[in-house]
PDB file of C-alpha atoms and ligand atoms in Angstrom:
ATOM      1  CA  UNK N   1      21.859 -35.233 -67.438  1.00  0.00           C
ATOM      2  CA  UNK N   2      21.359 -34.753 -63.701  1.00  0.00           C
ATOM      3  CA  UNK N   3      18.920 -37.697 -62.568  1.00  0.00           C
ATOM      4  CA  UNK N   4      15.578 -36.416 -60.985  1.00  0.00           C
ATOM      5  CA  UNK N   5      14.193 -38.626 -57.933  1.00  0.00           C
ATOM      6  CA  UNK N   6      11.202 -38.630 -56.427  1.00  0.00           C
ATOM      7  CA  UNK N   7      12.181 -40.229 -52.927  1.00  0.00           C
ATOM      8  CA  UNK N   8      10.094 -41.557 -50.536  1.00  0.00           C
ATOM      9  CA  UNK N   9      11.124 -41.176 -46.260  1.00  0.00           C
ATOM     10  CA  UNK N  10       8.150 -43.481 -44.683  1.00  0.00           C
ATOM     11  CA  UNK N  11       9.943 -42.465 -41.423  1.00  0.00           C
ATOM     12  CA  UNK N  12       8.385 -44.477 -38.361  1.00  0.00           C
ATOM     13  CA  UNK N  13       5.191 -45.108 -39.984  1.00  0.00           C
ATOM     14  CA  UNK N  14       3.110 -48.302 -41.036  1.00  0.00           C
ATOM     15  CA  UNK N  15       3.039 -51.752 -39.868  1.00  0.00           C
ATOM     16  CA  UNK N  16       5.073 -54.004 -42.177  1.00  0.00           C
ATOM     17  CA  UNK N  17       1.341 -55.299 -43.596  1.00  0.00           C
ATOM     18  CA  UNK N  18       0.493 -52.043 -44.288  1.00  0.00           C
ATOM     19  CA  UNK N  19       4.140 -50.994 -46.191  1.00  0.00           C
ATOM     20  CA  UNK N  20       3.657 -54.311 -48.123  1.00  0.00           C
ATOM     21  CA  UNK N  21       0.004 -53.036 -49.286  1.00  0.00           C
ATOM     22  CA  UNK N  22       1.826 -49.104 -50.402  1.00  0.00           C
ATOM     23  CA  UNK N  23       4.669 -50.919 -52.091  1.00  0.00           C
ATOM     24  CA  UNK N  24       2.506 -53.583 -54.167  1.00  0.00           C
ATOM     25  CA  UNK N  25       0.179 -50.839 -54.717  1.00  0.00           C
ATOM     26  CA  UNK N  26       2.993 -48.048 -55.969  1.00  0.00           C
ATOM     27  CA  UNK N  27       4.722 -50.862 -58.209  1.00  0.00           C
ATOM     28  CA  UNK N  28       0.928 -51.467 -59.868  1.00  0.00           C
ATOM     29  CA  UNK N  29       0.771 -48.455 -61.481  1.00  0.00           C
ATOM     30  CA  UNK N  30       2.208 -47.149 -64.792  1.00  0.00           C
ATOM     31  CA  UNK N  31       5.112 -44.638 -64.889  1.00  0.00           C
ATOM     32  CA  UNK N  32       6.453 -43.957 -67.987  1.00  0.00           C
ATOM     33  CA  UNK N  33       9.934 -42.803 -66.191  1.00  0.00           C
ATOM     34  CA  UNK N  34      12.418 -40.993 -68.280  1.00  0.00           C
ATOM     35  CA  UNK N  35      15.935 -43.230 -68.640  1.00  0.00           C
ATOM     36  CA  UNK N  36      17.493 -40.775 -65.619  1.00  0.00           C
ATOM     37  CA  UNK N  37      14.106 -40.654 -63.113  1.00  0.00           C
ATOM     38  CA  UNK N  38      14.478 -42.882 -60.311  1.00  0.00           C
ATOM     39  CA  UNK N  39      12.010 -43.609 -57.573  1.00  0.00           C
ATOM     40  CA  UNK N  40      13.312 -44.405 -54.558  1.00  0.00           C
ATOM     41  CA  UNK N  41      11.168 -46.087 -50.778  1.00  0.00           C
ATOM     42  CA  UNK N  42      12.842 -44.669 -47.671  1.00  0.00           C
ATOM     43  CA  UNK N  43      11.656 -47.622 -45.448  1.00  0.00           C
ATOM     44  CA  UNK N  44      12.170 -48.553 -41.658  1.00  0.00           C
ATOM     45  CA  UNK N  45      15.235 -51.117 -40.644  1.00  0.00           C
ATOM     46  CA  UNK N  46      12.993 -54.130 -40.414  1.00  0.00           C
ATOM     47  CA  UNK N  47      11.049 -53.418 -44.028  1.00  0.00           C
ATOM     48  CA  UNK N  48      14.150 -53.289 -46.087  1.00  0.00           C
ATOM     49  CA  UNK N  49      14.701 -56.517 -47.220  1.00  0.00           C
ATOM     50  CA  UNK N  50      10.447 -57.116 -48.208  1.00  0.00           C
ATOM     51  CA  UNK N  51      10.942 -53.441 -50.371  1.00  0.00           C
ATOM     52  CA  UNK N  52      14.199 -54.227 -51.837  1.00  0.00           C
ATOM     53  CA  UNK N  53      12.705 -57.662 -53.316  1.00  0.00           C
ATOM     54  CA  UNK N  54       9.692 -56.300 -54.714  1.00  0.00           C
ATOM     55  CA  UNK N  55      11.853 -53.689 -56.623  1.00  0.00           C
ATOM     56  CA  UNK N  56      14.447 -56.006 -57.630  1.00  0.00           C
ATOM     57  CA  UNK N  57      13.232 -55.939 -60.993  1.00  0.00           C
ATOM     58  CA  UNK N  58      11.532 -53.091 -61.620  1.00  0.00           C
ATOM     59  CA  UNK N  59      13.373 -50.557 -63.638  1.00  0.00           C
ATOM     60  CA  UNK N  60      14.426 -46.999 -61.802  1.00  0.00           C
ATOM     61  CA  UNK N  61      12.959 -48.539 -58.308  1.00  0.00           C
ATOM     62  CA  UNK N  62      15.477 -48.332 -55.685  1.00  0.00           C
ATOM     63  CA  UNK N  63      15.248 -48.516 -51.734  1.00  0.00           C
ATOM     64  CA  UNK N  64      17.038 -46.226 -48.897  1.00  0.00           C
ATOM     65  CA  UNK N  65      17.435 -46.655 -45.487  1.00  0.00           C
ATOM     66  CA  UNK N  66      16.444 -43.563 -43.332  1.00  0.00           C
ATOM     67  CA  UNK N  67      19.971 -43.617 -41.487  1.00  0.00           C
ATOM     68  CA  UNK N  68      22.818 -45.846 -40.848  1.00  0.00           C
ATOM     69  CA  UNK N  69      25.851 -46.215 -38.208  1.00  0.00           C
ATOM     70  CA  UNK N  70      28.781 -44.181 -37.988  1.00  0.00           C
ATOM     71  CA  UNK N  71      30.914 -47.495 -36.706  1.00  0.00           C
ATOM     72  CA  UNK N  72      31.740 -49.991 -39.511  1.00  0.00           C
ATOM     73  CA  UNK N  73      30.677 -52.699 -37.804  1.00  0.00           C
ATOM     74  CA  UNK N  74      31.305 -54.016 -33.950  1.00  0.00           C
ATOM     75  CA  UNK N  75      30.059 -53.959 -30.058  1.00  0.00           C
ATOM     76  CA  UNK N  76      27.116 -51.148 -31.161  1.00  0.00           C
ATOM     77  CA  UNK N  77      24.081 -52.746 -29.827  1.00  0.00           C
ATOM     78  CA  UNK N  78      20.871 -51.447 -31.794  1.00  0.00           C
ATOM     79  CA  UNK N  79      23.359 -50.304 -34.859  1.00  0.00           C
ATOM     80  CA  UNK N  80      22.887 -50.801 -38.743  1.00  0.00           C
ATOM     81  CA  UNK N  81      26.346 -50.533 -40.564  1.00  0.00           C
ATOM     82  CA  UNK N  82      26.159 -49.973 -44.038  1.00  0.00           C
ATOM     83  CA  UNK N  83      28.126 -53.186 -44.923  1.00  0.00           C
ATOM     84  CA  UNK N  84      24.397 -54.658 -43.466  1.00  0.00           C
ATOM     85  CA  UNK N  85      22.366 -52.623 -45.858  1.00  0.00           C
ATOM     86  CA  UNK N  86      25.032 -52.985 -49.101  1.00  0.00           C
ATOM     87  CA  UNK N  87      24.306 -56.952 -48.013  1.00  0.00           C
ATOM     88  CA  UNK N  88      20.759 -56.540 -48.698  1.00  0.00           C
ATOM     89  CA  UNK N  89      21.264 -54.768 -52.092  1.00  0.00           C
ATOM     90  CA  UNK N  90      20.278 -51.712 -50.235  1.00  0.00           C
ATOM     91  CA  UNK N  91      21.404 -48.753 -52.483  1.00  0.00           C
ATOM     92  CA  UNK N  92      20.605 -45.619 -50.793  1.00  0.00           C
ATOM     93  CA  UNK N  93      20.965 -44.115 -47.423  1.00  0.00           C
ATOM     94  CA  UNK N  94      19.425 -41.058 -45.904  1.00  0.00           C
ATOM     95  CA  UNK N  95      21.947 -39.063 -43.990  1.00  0.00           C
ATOM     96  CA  UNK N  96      21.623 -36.221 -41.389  1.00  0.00           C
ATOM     97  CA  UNK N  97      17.882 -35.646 -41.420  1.00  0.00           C
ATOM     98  CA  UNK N  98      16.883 -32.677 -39.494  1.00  0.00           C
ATOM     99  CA  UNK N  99      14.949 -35.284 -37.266  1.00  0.00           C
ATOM    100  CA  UNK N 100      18.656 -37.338 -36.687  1.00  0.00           C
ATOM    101  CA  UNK N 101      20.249 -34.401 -35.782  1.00  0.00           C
ATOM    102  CA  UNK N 102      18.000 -32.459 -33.296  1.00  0.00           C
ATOM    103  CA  UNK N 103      16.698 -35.751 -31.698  1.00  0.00           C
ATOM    104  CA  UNK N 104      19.227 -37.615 -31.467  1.00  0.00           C
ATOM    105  CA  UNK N 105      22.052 -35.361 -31.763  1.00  0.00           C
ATOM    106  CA  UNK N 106      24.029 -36.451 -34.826  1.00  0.00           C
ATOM    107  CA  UNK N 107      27.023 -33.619 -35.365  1.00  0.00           C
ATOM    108  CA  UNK N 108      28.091 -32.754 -38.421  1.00  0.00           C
ATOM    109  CA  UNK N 109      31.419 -34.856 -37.556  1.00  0.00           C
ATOM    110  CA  UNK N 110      29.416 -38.071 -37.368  1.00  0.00           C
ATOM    111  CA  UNK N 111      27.656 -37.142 -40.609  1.00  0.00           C
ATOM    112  CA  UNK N 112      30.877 -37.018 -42.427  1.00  0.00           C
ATOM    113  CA  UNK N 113      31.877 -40.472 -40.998  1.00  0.00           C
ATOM    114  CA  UNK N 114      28.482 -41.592 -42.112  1.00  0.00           C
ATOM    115  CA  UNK N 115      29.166 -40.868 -45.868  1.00  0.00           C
ATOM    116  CA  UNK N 116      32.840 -42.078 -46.214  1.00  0.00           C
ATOM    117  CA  UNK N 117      31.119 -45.466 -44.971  1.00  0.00           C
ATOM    118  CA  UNK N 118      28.606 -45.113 -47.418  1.00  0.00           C
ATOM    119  CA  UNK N 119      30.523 -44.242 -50.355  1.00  0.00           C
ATOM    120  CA  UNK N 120      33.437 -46.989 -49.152  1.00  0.00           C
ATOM    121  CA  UNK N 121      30.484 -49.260 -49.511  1.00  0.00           C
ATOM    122  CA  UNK N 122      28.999 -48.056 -52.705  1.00  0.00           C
ATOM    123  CA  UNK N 123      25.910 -46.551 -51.219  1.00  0.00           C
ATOM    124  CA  UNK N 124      24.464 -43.532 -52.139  1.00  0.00           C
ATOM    125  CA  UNK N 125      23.689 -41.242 -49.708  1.00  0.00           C
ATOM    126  CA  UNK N 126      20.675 -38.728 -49.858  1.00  0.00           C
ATOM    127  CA  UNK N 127      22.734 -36.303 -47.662  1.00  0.00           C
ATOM    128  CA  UNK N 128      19.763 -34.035 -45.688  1.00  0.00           C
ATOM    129  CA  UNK N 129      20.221 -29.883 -45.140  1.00  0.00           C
ATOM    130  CA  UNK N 130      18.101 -27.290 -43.747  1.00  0.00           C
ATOM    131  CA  UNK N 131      17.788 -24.130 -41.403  1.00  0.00           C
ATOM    132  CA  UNK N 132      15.103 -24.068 -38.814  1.00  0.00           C
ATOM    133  CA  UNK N 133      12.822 -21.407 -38.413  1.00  0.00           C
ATOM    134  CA  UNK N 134      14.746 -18.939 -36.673  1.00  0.00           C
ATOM    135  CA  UNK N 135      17.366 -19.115 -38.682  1.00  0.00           C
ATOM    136  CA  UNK N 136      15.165 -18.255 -41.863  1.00  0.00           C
ATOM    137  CA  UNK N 137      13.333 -15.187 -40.535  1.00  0.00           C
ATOM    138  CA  UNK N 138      16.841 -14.062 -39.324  1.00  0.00           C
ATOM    139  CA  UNK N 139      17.556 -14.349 -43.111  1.00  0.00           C
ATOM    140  CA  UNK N 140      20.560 -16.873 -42.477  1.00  0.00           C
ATOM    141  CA  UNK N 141      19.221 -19.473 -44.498  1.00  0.00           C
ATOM    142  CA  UNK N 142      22.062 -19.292 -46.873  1.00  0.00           C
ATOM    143  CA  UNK N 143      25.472 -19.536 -44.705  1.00  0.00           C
ATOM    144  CA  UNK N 144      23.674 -21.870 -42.393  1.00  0.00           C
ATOM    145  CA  UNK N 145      23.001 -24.591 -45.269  1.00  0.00           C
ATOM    146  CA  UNK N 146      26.529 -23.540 -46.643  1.00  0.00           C
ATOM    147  CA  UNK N 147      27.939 -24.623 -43.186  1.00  0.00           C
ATOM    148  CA  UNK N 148      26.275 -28.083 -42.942  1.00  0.00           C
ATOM    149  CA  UNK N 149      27.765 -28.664 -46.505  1.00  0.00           C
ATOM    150  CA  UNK N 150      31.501 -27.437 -45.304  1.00  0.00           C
ATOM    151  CA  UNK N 151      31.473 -29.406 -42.205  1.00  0.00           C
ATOM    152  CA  UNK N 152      30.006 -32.846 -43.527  1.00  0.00           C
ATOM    153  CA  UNK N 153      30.838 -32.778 -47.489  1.00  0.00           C
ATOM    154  CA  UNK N 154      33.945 -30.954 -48.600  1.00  0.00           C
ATOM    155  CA  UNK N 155      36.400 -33.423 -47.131  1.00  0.00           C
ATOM    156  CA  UNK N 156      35.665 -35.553 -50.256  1.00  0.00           C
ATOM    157  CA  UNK N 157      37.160 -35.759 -53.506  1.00  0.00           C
ATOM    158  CA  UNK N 158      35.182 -34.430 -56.415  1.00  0.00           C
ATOM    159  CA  UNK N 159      34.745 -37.850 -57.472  1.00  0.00           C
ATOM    160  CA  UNK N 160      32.782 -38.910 -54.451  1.00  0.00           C
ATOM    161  CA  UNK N 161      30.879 -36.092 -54.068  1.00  0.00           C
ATOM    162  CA  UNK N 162      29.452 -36.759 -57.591  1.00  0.00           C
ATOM    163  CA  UNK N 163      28.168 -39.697 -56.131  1.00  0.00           C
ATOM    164  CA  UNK N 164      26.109 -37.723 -53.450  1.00  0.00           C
ATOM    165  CA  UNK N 165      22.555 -36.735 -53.504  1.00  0.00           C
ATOM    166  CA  UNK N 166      21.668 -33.551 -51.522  1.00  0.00           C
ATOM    167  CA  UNK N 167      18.298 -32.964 -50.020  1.00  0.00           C
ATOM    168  CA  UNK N 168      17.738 -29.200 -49.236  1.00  0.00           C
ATOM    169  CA  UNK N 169      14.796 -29.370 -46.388  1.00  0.00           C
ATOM    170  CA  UNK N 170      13.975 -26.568 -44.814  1.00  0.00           C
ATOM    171  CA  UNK N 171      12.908 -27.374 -40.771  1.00  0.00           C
ATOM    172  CA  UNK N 172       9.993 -25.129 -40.758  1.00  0.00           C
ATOM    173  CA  UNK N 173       8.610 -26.990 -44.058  1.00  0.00           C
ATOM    174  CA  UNK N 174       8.456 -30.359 -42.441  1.00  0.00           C
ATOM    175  CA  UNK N 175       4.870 -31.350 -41.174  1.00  0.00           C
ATOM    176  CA  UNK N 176       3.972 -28.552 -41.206  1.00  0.00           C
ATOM    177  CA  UNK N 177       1.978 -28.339 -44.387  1.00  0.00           C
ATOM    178  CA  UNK N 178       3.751 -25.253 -44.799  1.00  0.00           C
ATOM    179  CA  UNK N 179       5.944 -25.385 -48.019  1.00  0.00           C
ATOM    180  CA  UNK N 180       8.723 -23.410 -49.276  1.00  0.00           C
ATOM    181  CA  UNK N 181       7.876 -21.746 -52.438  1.00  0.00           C
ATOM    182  CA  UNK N 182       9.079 -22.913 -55.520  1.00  0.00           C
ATOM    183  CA  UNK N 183      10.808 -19.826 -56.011  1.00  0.00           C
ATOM    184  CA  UNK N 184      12.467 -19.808 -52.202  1.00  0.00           C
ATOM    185  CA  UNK N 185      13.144 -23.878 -53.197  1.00  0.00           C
ATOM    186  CA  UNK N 186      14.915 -22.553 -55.993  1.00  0.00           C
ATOM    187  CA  UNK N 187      16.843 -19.846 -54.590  1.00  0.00           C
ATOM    188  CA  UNK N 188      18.452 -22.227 -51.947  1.00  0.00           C
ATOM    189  CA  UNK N 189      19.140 -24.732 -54.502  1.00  0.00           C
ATOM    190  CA  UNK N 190      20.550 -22.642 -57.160  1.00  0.00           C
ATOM    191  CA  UNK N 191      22.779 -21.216 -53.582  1.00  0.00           C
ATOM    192  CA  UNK N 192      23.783 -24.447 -52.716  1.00  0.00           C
ATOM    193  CA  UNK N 193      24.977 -25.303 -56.559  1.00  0.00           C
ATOM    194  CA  UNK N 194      27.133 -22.092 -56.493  1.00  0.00           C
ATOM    195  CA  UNK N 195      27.861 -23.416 -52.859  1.00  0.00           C
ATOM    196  CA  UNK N 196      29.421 -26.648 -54.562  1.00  0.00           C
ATOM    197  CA  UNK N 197      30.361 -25.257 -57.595  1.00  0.00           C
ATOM    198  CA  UNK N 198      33.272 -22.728 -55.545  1.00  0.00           C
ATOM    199  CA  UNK N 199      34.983 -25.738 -53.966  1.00  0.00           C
ATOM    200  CA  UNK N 200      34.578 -28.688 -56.482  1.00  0.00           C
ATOM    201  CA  UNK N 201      34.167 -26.945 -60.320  1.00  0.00           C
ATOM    202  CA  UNK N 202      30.661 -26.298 -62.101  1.00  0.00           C
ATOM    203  CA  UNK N 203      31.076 -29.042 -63.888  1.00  0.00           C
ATOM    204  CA  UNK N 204      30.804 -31.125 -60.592  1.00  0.00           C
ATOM    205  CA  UNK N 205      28.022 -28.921 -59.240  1.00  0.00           C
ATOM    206  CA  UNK N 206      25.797 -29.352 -62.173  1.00  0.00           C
ATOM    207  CA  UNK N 207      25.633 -33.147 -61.710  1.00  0.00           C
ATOM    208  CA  UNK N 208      24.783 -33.349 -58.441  1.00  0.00           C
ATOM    209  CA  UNK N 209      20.975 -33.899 -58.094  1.00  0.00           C
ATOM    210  CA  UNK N 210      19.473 -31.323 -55.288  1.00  0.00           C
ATOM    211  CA  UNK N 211      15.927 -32.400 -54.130  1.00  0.00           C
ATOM    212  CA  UNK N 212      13.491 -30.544 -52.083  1.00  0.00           C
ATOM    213  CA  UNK N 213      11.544 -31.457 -49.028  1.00  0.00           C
ATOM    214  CA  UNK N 214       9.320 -29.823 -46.775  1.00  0.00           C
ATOM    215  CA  UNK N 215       5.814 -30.710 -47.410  1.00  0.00           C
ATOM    216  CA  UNK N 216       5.837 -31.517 -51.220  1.00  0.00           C
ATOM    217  CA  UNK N 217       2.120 -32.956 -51.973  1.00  0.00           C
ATOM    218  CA  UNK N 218       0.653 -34.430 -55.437  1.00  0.00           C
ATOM    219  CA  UNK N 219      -0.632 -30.495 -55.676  1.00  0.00           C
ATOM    220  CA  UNK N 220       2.481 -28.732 -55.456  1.00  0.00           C
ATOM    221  CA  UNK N 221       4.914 -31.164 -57.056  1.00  0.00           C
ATOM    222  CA  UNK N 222       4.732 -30.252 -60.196  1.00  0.00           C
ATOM    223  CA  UNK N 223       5.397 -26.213 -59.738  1.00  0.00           C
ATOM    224  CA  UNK N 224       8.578 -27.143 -57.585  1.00  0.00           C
ATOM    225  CA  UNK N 225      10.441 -30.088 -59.784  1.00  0.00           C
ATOM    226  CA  UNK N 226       9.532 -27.953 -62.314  1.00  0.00           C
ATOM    227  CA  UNK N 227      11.924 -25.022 -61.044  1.00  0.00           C
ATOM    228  CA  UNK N 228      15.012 -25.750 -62.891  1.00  0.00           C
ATOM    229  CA  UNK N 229      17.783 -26.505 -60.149  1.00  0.00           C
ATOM    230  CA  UNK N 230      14.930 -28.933 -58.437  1.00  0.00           C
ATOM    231  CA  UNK N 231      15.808 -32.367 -58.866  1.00  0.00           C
ATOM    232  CA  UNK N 232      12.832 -34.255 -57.939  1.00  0.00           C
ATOM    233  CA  UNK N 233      11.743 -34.643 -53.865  1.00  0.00           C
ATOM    234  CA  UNK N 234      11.928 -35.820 -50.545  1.00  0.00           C
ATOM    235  CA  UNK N 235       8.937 -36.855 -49.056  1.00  0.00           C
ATOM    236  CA  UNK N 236       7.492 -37.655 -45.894  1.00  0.00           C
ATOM    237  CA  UNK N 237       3.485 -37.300 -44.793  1.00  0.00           C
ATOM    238  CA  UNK N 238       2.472 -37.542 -48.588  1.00  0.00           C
ATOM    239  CA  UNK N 239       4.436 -40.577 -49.766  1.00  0.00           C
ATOM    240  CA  UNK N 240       2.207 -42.682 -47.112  1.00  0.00           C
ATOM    241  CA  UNK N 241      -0.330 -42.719 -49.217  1.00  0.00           C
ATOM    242  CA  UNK N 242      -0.330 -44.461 -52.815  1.00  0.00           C
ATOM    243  CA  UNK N 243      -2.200 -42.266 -55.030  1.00  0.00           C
ATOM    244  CA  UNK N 244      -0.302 -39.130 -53.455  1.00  0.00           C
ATOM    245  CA  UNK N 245       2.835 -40.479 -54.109  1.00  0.00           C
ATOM    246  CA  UNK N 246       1.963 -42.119 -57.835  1.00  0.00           C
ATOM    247  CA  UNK N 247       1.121 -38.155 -58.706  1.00  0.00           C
ATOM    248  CA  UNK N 248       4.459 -36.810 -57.183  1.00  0.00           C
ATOM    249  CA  UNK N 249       6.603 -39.596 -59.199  1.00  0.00           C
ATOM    250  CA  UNK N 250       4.339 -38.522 -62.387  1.00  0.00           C
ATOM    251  CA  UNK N 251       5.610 -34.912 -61.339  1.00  0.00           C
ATOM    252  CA  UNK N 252       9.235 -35.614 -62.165  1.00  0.00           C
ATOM    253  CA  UNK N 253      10.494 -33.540 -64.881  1.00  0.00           C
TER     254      UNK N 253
HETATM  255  P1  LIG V 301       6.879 -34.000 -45.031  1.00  0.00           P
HETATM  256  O1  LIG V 301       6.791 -34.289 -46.516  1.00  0.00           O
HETATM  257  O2  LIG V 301       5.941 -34.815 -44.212  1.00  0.00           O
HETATM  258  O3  LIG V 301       6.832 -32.528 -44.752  1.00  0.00           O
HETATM  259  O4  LIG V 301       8.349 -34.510 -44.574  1.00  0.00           O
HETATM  260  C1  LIG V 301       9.445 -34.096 -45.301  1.00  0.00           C
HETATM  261  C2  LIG V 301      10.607 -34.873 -44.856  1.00  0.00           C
HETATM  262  O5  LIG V 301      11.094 -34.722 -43.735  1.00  0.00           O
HETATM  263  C3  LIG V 301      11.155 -35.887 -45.777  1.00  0.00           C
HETATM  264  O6  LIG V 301      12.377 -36.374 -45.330  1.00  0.00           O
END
């Protein structure tokens, strides 16, 4: 059974008081998580360490980091290798969010170097897609998403790519308040299964957990995990706040 996530990406938001406060608050309330729903905190660099205690022992919780180097370790002044975070008991990493690549120009090359580190260290990364706008109304969505998978994912064996998350997030969905529909969520997901399925096997393809992000709100959560090659979410503006994010992890399927 594929496991359904409801992941949270804080990005650069919240002091570390206030990230304490969301975290103690989210770990208050009741779940009820099925055995293969997991909840994971996308937290900044300097948080990681106060998250990943507090979730030590609670069952399903996990903790990402939004990004990590593309150097295993060395004269990289500012860097985070992911021998640092797998030190911390850090067990996810974001990878190749639309906001890495356009503002700070991460290439589909250094993505790929991202997740061999991440796998070699038993990380899993949450490995980010999406078309901008453009690209969308130009109805390219499909081989542009396709492309991004190619060029950063099919160098790996089918046994690490089983251990890969993918987020499908449409650009235009981001902040916007703008969501994809469930059923446009679903159509790209369902492509980028078929995507995965014609290089690996289906059997591969159907394991690999797809989430959706773009906007997904305690109001819409349910209708889009719901869709059935929707694995659960990625979540920025509404994850910030506790009772927003309670009702999305509810919304798993
Ligand atoms: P929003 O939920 O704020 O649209 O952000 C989505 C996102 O970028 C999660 O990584």
């Amino acid at each position: 059974m594929r496991k359904q996530i409801a992941a949270a990406n804080w990005k650069m938001n919240l002091t570390y008081q206030q990230g304490e406060t969301l975290t103690d608050e989210l770990l208050d309330n009741e779940y009820s998580l099925k055995e293969n729903h997991e909840v994971v905190f996308g937290v900044p660099f300097p948080y990681l360490g106060m998250v990943a205690g507090k979730t030590a022992n609670k069952k399903g919780f996990y903790v990402a980091a939004q990004n990590c180097s593309n150097k295993k370790s060395g004269a990289y002044t500012g860097e985070t290798s992911v021998e640092m975070l797998s030190s911390l008991h850090i067990q996810y990493v974001i990878i190749g969010h639309s906001e890495r690549r356009e503002y700070f120009n991460e290439s589909d090359q250094m993505l790929a170097e991202k997740v061999n580190l991440a796998l070699d260290f038993g990380l899993t990364p949450i490995f980010c897609c999406g078309e901008p706008l453009a690209i969308r109304e130009a109805e390219n969505q499909n081989e542009f998403v396709e492309v991004q998978l190619q060029e950063s994912l099919f160098h790996l064996s089918a046994e690490q790519l089983k251990k890969i998350v993918i987020a499908y997030e449409p650009i235009w969905a981001i902040g916007t308040g703008k969501t994809a529909s469930s059923q446009q969520a679903q159509e790209m997901h369902a492509h980028l299964r078929s995507v995965l399925a014609a290089k690996f096997t289906n059997e591969v393809a159907d394991e690999i957990s797809i989430l959706y992000g773009g906007s997904v709100k305690a109001a819409n959560a349910v209708e889009i995990f719901g869709m059935p090659d929707v694995d659960g979410g990625l979540v920025g503006g509404a994850s910030l706040v506790a009772a927003e994010f309670a009702a999305i992890i509810r919304a798993l399927k």
